[in-house]
XYZ file of C-alpha atoms in Angstrom:
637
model
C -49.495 -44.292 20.890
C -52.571 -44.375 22.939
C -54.491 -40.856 23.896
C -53.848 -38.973 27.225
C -57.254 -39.161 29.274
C -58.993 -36.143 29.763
C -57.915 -34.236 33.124
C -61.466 -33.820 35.795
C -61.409 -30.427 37.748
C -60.862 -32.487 40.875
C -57.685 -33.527 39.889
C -56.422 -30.278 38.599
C -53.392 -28.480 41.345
C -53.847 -25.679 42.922
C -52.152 -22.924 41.095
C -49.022 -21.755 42.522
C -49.427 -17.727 44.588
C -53.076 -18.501 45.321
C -52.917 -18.199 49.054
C -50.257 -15.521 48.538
C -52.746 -13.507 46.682
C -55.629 -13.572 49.452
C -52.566 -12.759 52.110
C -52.083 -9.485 49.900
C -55.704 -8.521 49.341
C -56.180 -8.732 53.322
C -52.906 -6.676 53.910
C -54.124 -4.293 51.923
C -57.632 -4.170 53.744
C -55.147 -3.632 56.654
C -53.189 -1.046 55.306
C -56.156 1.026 54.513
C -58.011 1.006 57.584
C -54.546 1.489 59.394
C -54.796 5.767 58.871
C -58.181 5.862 60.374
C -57.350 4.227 63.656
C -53.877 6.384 63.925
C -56.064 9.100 63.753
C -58.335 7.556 66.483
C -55.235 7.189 68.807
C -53.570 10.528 67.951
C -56.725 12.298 68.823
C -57.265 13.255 72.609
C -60.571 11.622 73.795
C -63.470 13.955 75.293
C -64.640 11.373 78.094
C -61.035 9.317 78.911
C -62.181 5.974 80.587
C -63.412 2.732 80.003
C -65.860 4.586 77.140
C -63.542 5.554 75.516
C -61.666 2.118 75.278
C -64.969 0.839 73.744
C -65.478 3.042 71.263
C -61.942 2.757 69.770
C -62.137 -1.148 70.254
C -65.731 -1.105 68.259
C -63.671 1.314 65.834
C -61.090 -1.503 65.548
C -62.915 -4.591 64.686
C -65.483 -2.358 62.550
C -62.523 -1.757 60.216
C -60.785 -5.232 60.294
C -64.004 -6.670 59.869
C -64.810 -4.443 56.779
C -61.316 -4.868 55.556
C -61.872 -8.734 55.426
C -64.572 -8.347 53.953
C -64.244 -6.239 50.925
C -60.865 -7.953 50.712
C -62.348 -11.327 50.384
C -64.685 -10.806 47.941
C -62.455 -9.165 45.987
C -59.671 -12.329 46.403
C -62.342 -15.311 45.977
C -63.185 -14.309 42.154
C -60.157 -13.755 41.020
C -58.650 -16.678 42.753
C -61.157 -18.697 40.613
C -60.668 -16.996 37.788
C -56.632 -17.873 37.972
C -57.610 -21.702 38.804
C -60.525 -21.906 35.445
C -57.197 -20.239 33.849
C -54.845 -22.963 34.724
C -57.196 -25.866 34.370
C -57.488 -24.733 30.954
C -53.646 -24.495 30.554
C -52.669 -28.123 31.560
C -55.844 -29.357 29.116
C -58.738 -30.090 31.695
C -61.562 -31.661 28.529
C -64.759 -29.390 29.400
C -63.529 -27.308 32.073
C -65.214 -23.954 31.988
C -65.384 -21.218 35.129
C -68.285 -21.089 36.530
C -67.966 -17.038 37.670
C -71.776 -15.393 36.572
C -71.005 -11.514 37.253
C -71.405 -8.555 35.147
C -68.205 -6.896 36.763
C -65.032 -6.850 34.690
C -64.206 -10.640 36.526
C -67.338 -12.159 34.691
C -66.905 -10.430 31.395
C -62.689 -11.969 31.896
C -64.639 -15.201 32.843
C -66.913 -15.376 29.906
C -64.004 -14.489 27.330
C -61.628 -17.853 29.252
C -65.212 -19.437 28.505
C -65.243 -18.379 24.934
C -61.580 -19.044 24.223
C -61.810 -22.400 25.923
C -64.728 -23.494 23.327
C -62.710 -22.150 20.451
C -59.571 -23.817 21.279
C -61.393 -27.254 22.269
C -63.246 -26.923 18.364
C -59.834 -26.298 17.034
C -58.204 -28.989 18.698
C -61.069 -31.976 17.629
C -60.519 -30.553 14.059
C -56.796 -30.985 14.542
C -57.445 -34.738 15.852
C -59.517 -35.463 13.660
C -57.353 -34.165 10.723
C -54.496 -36.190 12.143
C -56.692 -39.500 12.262
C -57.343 -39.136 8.165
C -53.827 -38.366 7.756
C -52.709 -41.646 9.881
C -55.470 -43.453 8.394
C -54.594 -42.997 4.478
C -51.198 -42.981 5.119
C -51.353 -46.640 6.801
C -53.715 -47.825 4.490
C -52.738 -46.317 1.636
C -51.770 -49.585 -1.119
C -48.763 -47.751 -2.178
C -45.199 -47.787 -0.360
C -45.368 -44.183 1.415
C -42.101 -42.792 3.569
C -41.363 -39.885 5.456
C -37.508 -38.935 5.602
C -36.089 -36.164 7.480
C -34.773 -33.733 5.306
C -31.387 -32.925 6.726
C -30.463 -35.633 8.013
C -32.242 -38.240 5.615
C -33.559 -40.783 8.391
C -36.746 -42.341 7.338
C -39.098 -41.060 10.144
C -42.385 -42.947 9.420
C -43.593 -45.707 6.872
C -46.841 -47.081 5.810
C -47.426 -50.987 5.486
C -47.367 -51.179 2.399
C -43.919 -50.027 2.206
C -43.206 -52.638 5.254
C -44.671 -55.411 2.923
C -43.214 -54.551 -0.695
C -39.346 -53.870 0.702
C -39.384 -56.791 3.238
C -37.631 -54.911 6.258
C -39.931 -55.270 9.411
C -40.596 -51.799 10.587
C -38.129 -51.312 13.338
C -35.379 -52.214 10.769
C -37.090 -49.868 8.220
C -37.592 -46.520 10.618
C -33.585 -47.155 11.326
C -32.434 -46.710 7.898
C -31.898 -43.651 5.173
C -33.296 -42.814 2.513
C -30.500 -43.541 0.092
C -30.416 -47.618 2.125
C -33.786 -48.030 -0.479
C -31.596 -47.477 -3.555
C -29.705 -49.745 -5.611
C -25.762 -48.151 -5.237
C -25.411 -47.004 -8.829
C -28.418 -44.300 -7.887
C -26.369 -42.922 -5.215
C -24.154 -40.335 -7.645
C -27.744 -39.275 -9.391
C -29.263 -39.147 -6.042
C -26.835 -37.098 -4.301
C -26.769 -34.094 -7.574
C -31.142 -34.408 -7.512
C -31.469 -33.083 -3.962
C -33.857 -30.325 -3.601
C -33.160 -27.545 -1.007
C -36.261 -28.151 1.717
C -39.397 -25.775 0.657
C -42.745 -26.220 1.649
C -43.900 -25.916 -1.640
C -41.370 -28.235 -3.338
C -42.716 -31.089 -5.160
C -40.455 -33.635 -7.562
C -41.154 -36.930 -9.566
C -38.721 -39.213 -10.920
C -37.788 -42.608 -11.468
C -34.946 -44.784 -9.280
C -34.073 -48.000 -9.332
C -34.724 -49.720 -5.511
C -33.548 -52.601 -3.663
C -35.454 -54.778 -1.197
C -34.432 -56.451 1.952
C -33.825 -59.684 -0.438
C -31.836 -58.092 -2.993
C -34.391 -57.819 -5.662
C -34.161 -54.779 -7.742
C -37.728 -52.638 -8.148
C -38.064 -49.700 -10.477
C -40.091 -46.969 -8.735
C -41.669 -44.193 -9.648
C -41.350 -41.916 -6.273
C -43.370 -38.516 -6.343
C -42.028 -36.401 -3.292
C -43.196 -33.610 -1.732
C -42.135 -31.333 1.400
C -43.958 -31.394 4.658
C -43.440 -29.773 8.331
C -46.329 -32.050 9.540
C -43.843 -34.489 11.839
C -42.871 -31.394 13.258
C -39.702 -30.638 11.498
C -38.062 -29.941 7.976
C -39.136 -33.376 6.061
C -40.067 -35.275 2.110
C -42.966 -37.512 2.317
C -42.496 -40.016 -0.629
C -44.771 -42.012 -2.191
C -43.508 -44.849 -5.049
C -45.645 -46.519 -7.669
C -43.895 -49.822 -8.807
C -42.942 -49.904 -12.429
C -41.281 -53.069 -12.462
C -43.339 -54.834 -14.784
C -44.402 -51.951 -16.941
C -41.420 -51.185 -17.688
C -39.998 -54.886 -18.699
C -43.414 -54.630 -20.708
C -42.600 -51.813 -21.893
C -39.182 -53.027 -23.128
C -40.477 -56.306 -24.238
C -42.637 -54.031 -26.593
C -39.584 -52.096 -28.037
C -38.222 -55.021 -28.799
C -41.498 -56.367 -30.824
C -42.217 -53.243 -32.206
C -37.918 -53.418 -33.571
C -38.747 -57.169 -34.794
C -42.116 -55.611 -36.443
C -40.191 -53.083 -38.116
C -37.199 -55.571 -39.320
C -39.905 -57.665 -40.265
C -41.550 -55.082 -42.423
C -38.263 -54.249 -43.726
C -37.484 -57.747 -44.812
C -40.898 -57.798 -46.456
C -40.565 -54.905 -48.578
C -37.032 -55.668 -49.883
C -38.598 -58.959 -50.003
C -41.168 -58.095 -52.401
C -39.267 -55.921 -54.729
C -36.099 -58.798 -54.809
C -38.295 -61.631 -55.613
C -39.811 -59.900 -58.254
C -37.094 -58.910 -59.582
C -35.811 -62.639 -58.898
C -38.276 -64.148 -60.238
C -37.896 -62.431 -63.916
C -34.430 -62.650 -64.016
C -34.748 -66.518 -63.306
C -36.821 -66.845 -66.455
C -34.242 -64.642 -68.579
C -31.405 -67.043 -66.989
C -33.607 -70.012 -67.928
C -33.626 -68.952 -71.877
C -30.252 -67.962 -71.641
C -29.343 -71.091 -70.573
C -31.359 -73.115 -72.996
C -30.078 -71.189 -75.969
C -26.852 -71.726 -74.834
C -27.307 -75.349 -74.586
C -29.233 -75.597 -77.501
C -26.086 -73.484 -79.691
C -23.563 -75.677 -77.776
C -25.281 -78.405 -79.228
C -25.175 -77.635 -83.051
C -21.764 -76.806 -82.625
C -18.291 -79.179 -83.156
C -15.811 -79.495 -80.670
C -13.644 -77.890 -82.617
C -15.947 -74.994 -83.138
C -14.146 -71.698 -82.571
C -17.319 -69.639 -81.176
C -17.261 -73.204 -78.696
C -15.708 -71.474 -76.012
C -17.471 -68.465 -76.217
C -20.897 -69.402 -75.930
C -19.302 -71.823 -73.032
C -18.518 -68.788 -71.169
C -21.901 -67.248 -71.378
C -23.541 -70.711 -69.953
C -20.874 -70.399 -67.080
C -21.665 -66.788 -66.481
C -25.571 -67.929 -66.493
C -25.019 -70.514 -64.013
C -23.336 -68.065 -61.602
C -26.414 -65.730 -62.281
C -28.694 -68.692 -61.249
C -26.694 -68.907 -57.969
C -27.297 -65.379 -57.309
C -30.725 -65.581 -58.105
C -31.570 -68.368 -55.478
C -29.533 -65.707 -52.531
C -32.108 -62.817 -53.861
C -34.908 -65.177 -53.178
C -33.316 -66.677 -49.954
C -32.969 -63.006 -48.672
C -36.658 -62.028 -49.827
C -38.072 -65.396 -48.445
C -40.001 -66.492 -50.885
C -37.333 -69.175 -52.108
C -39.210 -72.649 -52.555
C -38.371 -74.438 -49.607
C -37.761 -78.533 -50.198
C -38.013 -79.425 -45.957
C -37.185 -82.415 -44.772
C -37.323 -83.975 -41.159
C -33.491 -84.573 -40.064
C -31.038 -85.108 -37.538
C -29.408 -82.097 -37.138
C -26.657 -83.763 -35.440
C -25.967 -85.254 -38.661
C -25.582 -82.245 -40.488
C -23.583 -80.976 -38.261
C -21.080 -83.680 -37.956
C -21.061 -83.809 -42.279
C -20.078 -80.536 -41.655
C -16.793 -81.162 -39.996
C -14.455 -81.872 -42.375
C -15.585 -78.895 -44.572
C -15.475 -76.510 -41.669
C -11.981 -77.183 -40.432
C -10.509 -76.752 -44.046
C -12.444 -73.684 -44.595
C -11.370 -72.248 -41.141
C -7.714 -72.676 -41.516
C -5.072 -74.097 -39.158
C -5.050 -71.043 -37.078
C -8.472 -71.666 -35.425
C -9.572 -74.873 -33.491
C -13.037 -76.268 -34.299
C -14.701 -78.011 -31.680
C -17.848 -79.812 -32.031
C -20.085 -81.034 -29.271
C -23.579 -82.948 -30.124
C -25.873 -83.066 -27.492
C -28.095 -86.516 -26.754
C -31.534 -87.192 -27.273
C -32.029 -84.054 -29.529
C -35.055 -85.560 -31.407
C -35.265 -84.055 -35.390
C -35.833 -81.015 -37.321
C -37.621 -80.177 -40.901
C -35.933 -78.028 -42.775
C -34.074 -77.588 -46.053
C -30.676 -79.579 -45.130
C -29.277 -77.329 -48.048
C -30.168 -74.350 -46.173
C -28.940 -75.436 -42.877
C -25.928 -76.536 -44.152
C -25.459 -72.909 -45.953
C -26.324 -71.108 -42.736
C -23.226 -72.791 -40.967
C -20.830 -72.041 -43.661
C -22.122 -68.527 -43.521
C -21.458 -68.086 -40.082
C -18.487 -69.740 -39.530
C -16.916 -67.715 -42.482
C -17.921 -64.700 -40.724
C -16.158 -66.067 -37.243
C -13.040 -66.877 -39.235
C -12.860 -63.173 -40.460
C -13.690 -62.088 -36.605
C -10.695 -64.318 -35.241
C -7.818 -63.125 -38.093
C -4.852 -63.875 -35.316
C -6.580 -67.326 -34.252
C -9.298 -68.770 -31.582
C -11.444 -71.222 -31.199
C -14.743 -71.938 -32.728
C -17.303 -74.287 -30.812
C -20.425 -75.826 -32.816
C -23.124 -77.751 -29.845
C -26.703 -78.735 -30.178
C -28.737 -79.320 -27.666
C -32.166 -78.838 -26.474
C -33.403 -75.551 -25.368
C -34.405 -75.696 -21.469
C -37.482 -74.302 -20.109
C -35.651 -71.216 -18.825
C -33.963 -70.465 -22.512
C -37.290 -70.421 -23.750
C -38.505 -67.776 -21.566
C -35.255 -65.922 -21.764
C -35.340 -66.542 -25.943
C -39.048 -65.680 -26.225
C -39.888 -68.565 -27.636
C -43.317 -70.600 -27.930
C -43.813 -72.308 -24.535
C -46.148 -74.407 -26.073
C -43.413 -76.129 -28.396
C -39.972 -77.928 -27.810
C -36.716 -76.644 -28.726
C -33.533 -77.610 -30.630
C -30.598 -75.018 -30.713
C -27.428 -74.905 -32.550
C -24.958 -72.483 -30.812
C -22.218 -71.159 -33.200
C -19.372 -69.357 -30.846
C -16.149 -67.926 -31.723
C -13.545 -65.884 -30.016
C -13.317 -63.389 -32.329
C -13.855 -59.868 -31.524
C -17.212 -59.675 -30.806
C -19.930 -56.708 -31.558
C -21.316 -53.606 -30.205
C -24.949 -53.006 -29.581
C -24.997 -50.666 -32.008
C -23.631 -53.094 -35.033
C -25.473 -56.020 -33.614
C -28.647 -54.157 -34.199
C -28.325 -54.048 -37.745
C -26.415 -57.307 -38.635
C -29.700 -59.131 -40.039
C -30.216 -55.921 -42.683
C -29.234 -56.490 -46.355
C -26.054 -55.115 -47.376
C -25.036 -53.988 -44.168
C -21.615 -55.099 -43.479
C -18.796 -53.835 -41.143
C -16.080 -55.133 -43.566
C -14.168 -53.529 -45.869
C -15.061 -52.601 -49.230
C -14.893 -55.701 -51.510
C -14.738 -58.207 -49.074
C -18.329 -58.214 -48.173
C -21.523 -58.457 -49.695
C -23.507 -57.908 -46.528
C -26.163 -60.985 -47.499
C -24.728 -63.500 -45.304
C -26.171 -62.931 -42.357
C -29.462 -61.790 -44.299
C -29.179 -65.328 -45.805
C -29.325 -66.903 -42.462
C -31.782 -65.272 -41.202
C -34.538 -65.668 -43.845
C -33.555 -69.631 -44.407
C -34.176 -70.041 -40.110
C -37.459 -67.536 -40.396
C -38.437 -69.808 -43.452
C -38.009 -72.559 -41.404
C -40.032 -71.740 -38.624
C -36.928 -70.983 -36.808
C -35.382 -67.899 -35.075
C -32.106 -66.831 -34.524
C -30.879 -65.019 -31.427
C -27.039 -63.449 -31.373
C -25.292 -62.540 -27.849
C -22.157 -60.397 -28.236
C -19.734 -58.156 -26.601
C -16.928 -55.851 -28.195
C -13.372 -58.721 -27.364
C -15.929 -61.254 -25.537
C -16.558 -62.977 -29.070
C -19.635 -64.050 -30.109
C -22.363 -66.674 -30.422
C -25.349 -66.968 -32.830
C -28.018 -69.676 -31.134
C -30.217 -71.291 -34.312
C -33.228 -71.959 -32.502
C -35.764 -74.669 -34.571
C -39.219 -76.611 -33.613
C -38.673 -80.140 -32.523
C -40.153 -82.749 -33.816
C -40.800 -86.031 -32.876
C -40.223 -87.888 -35.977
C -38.019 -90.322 -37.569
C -35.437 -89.132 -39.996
C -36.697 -88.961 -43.593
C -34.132 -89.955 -46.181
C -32.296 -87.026 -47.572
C -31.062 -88.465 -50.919
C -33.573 -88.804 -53.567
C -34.132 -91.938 -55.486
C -33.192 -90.488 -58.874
C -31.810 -93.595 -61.220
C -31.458 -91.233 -64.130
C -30.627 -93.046 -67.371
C -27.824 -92.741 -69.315
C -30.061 -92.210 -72.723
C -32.454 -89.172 -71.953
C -34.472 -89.961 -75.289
C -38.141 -90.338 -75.282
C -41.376 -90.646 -77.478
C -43.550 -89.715 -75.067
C -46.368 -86.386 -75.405
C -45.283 -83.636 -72.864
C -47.781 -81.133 -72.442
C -46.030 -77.696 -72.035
C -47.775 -74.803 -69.997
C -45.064 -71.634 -69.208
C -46.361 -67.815 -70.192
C -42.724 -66.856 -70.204
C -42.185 -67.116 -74.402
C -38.400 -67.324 -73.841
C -38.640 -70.706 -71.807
C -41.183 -72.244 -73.321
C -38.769 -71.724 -76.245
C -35.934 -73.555 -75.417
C -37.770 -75.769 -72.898
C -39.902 -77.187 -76.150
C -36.702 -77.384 -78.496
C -34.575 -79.199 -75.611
C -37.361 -81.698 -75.470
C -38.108 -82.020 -79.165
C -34.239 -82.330 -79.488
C -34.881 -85.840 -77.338
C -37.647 -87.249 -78.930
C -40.279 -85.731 -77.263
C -43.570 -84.619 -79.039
C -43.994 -81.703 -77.228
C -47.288 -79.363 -76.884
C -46.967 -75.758 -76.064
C -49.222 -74.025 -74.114
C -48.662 -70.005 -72.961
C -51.513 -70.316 -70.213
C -53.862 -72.513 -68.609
C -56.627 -72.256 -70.764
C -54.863 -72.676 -73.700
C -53.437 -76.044 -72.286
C -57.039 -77.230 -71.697
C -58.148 -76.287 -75.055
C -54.758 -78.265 -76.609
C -55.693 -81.003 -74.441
C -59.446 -81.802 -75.195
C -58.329 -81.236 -79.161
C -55.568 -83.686 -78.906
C -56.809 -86.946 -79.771
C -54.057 -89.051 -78.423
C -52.498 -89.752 -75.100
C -50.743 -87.032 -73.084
C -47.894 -88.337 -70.427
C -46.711 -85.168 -68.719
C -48.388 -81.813 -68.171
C -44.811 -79.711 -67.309
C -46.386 -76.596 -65.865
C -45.267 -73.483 -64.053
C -47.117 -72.882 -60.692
C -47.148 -69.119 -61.197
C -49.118 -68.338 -64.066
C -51.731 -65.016 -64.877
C -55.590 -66.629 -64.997
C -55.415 -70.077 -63.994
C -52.308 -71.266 -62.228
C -50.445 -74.512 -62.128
C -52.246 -76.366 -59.861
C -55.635 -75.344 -61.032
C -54.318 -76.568 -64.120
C -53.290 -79.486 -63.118
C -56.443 -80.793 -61.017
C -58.648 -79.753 -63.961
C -56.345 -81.758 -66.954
C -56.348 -84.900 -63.961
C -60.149 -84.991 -64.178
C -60.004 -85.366 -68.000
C -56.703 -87.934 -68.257
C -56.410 -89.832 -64.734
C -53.061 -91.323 -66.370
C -51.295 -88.564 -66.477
C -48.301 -87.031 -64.667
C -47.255 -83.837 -63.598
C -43.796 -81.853 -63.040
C -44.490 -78.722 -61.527
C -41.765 -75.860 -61.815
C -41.628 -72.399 -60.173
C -38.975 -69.235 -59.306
C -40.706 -68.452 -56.261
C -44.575 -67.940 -54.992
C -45.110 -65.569 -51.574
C -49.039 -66.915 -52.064
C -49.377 -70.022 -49.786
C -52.779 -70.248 -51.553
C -50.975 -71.305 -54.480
C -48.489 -74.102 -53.381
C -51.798 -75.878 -51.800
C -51.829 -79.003 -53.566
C -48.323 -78.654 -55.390
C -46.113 -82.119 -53.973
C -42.681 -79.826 -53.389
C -40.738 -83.376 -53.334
C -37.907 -83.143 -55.734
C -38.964 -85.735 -58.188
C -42.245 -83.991 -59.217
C -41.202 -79.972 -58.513
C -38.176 -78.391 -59.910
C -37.200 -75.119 -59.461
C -36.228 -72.087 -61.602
C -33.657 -71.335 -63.269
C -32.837 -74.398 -64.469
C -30.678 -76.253 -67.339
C -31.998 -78.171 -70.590
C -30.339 -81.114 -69.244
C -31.702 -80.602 -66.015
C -34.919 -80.564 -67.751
C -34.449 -83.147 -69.675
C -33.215 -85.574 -66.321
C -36.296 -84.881 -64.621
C -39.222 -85.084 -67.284
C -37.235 -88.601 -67.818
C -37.259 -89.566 -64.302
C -41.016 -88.574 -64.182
C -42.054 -90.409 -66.777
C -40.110 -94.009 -65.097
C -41.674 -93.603 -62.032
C -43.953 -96.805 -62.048
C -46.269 -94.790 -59.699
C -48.611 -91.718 -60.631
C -47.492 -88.201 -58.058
C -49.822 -85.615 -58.872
């Protein structure tokens, strides 16, 4: 709104009574010289005549005369003084009287003067104080509002507001304060009122919505002001939009982190623990196979010792979970079609859901290949479809689909931009999770079924085999809305490696080859020696590395195998083995191993299943694969 110009003295209107006021001041001039001529007429003249007419004539204009006077120069400074008064009433910019007396008119004069300059000072301050507030308020790079605080009306915003909420500012100055937040605020907003107080300050946090829809979280700091000239909150909001999704996006790592860490430490202390027990299954198993083997058919103990093997060979299963649960499970990868694994899944699936719940598969096109341990995958779909079965107890529908993972999922899943994408979405209609349960699903041992009827490692399972894998696994689930677990994995652009190994195992496992034998545990180097021996086998033992070198440069023959556990205290396997490959060139190598969580010591070690084997394992399975090394018609190392 553009300033008022300054008013000149010229232009300023008389003020109303002036004329009325010299009229009175000459009455009264009048009135008192009025007495003195009644007593002129009253009074009998000495000399009657035309002298005497002239003297009270002369009388008569003597006292008019002086009566104007005195009257006007009493009139003519006050008069002025009542215009300098009213010029200074209707704003006239630098209007001062210009009455120089030392009467009581001048000294009234000089204090109009006086008040005039203090009132002019005052006002420029005012201005000027109005100009900063207009100026930081309009330029101020946060949304700022004033709202009237009865009736709510937004009463002046800055452009920054006008910008950030999209309404152009007519639009904006007709709305209300509660037209800037998103509907489910309106309960809060309505109980948070403040009674109006000028000293009444308050902070908080709303949620906002623009002209376009799009929902802002604000941090609005209000405070009460009279300065629009009424009862009224000046607001001004900081947008926390994008701290706050940082903010969550942090919670979320720092949850992962702490899952993470969880996993680790259970981790650790299971394959540990996994890792001796795999040795003590290992003997177990090669005594038993090595008693079984003295013993007749007919032998009554037979059975006995039979039972013991079985009961190993469950433990050995159980083992491999504990180290699929800690991670540190020896991972055989290979690149596949995950499409494939799906669809050899089929048959399985539909007899282990039952006839009450429909499977439905649907594989999508183009989907490119995976590496990971088909094993693995195939063991996380069992998993979870055994967990949807127990979810849909009165029947539903369970849906398997691959595809690959759009640019948006990627974003939404939190995934490496940088790579492509295969998922495998397992969804059933079952009866779905709560927050609260779906928080914890991934933890060891925790289950939600009843006791006996869950171990609470499934889930567990899965989601160390996918981490393992490179993988992640994201689960989206409401309580009667069912659920679906997406297993997302790193595409690759390779071809399909064969799955099956070429293993043409003979029927005779004999042999008179010299199998170098390097294991610190005594109880399978035991039976691993005497299952070999048993075969033909010349077989030198060896309870570290350096005791396998120093068997090896005394031996004056040819050695065909070094058999040699990875994990070993001193030397380890594969130091071993580089060091023995410098001496004899010809000579193979089988490596076996429980588990390693040192990547520095699989460097080197060929994980491919026809030079690796894996604790706990079987004489037989022993024997099978030292036989299968020594055919091979080309050196692995």
């Amino acid at each position: 709104m553009p300033d008022r110009a300054p008013l000149q003295q010229d232009d300023v209107p008389l003020p109303p009574g002036g004329t009325g006021l010299r009229t009175r001041l000459l009455g009264m001039a009048l009135i008192v010289s009025t007495p003195p001529l009644l007593v002129s007429l009253l009074t009998p003249m000495p000399n009657s005549g035309w002298r005497g007419v002239l003297l009270f004539g002369g009388a008569l204009i003597v006292s008019i005369t002086l009566a104007l006077y005195f009257g006007t120069k009493i009139s003519r400074p006050v008069q002025a003084l009542i215009e300098d008064a009213h010029a200074l009433a209707v704003g006239v910019a630098g209007h001062r009287s210009r009455i120089r007396s030392s009467d009581e008119i001048g000294s009234l004069a000089t204090a109009l003067n006086q008040m005039a300059e203090t009132v002019e000072r005052r006002s420029a301050a005012l201005a000027d104080s109005e100009r900063r507030y207009r100026f930081l308020f309009d330029s101020n790079p946060l949304p700022m509002w004033a709202w009237d605080a009865d009736t709510m009306l937004i009463l002046a915003v800055n452009e920054s507001a006008v910008e950030q909420y999209g309404y152009d500012r007519d639009t904006f100055l007709s709305l209300r304060i509660v037209d800037l937040l998103d509907p489910v605020e309106h309960a809060r907003f309505s109980g948070a009122r403040l009674p109006f107080s000028e000293s009444k300050q308050s902070a908080g946090s709303w949620q906002h919505r623009t002209a376009s829809g799009r929902l802002l979280e604000m941090e609005v700091i209000t405070t009460s002001s009279r300065r629009l000239g009424r009862a009224s909150w000046l607001s001004v909001g900081i947008d926390v939009t994008a701290r706050r999704e940082a903010e969550r996006a942090l919670a979320r790592s720092e949850e992962q982190l702490r899952q993470s860490q969880k996993m680790e430490a259970i981790g650790t202390f299971a394959g540990g623990i996994s890792h001796d027990f795999s040795n003590l299954l290992t003997g177990m198993l090669g005594y038993c196979d090595l008693a079984l083997a003295m013993m007749s058919a007919d032998d009554p103990v037979r059975r006995d010792v039979s039972e013991i093997r079985a009961l190993a060979v469950r433990g050995t299963d159980l083992s491999k979970q504990i180290l699929a649960v800690s991670r540190k499970q020896i991972v055989q990868a290979t690149v596949l079609d995950p499409n494939s694994v799906i669809a050899g899944l089929d048959r399985l699936l539909r007899r282990l859901m039952g006839e009450h719940i429909e499977v439905t598969t649907t594989l999508g096109g183009d989907l490119g290949t995976i590496r990971i341990d088909a094993a693995q995958l195939e063991q996380v779909m069992l998993s979870l479809a055994s967990n949807a079965r127990d979810a849909m107890s009165a029947g539903g529908t369970l849906r398997i689909a691959s595809a690959r993972v759009s640019d948006s999922e990627v974003q939404s899943f939190g995934l490496d931009a940088q790579r492509e994408w295969i998922v495998i979405r397992v969804t059933d209609t079952g009866v779905g999770m709560t927050d609260a349960v779906r928080k914890h699903i991934f933890e060891p041992f925790f289950t939600t079924k009843e006791r006996g009827k869950g171990t609470g490692l499934g889930l567990p399972l899965a989601y160390g085999m996918i981490d393992q894998s490179g993988g992640e696994i994201r689960v989206s689930s409401a309580p009667g809305l069912g659920t679906t677990f997406h297993l997302l994995l790193p595409r690759l652009g390779e071809l399909p490696t064969d799955l099956a190994v070429e293993e043409d195992v003979p029927e005779v496992l004999m042999g008179e080859e010299t199998v170098l034998l390097t294991e610190d545990e005594d109880s399978v180097r035991t039976v691993a020696t005497a299952a070999l021996e048993r075969r033909g086998y010349r077989v030198l033992a060896a309870a570290d590395g350096d005791s396998a070198i120093a068997i090896s440069r005394a031996f004056p023959g040819r050695i065909d195998l070094l058999v040699t556990d990875v994990v070993m205290p001193g030397m380890n396997g594969r130091e071993l083995a580089e060091q023995l490959g410098q001496m004899r060139p010809d000579m193979r190598v089988l490596f076996v191993s429980g588990y390693t969580d040192d990547a520095v010591l699989l460097k080197g070690v060929s994980l491919d299943a026809r030079t690796f084997m894996q604790k706990p394992f079987t004489s037989l399975e022993l024997a099978r694969r030292v036989r299968v090394v020594l055919d091979q018609s080309l050196r692995v190392s």
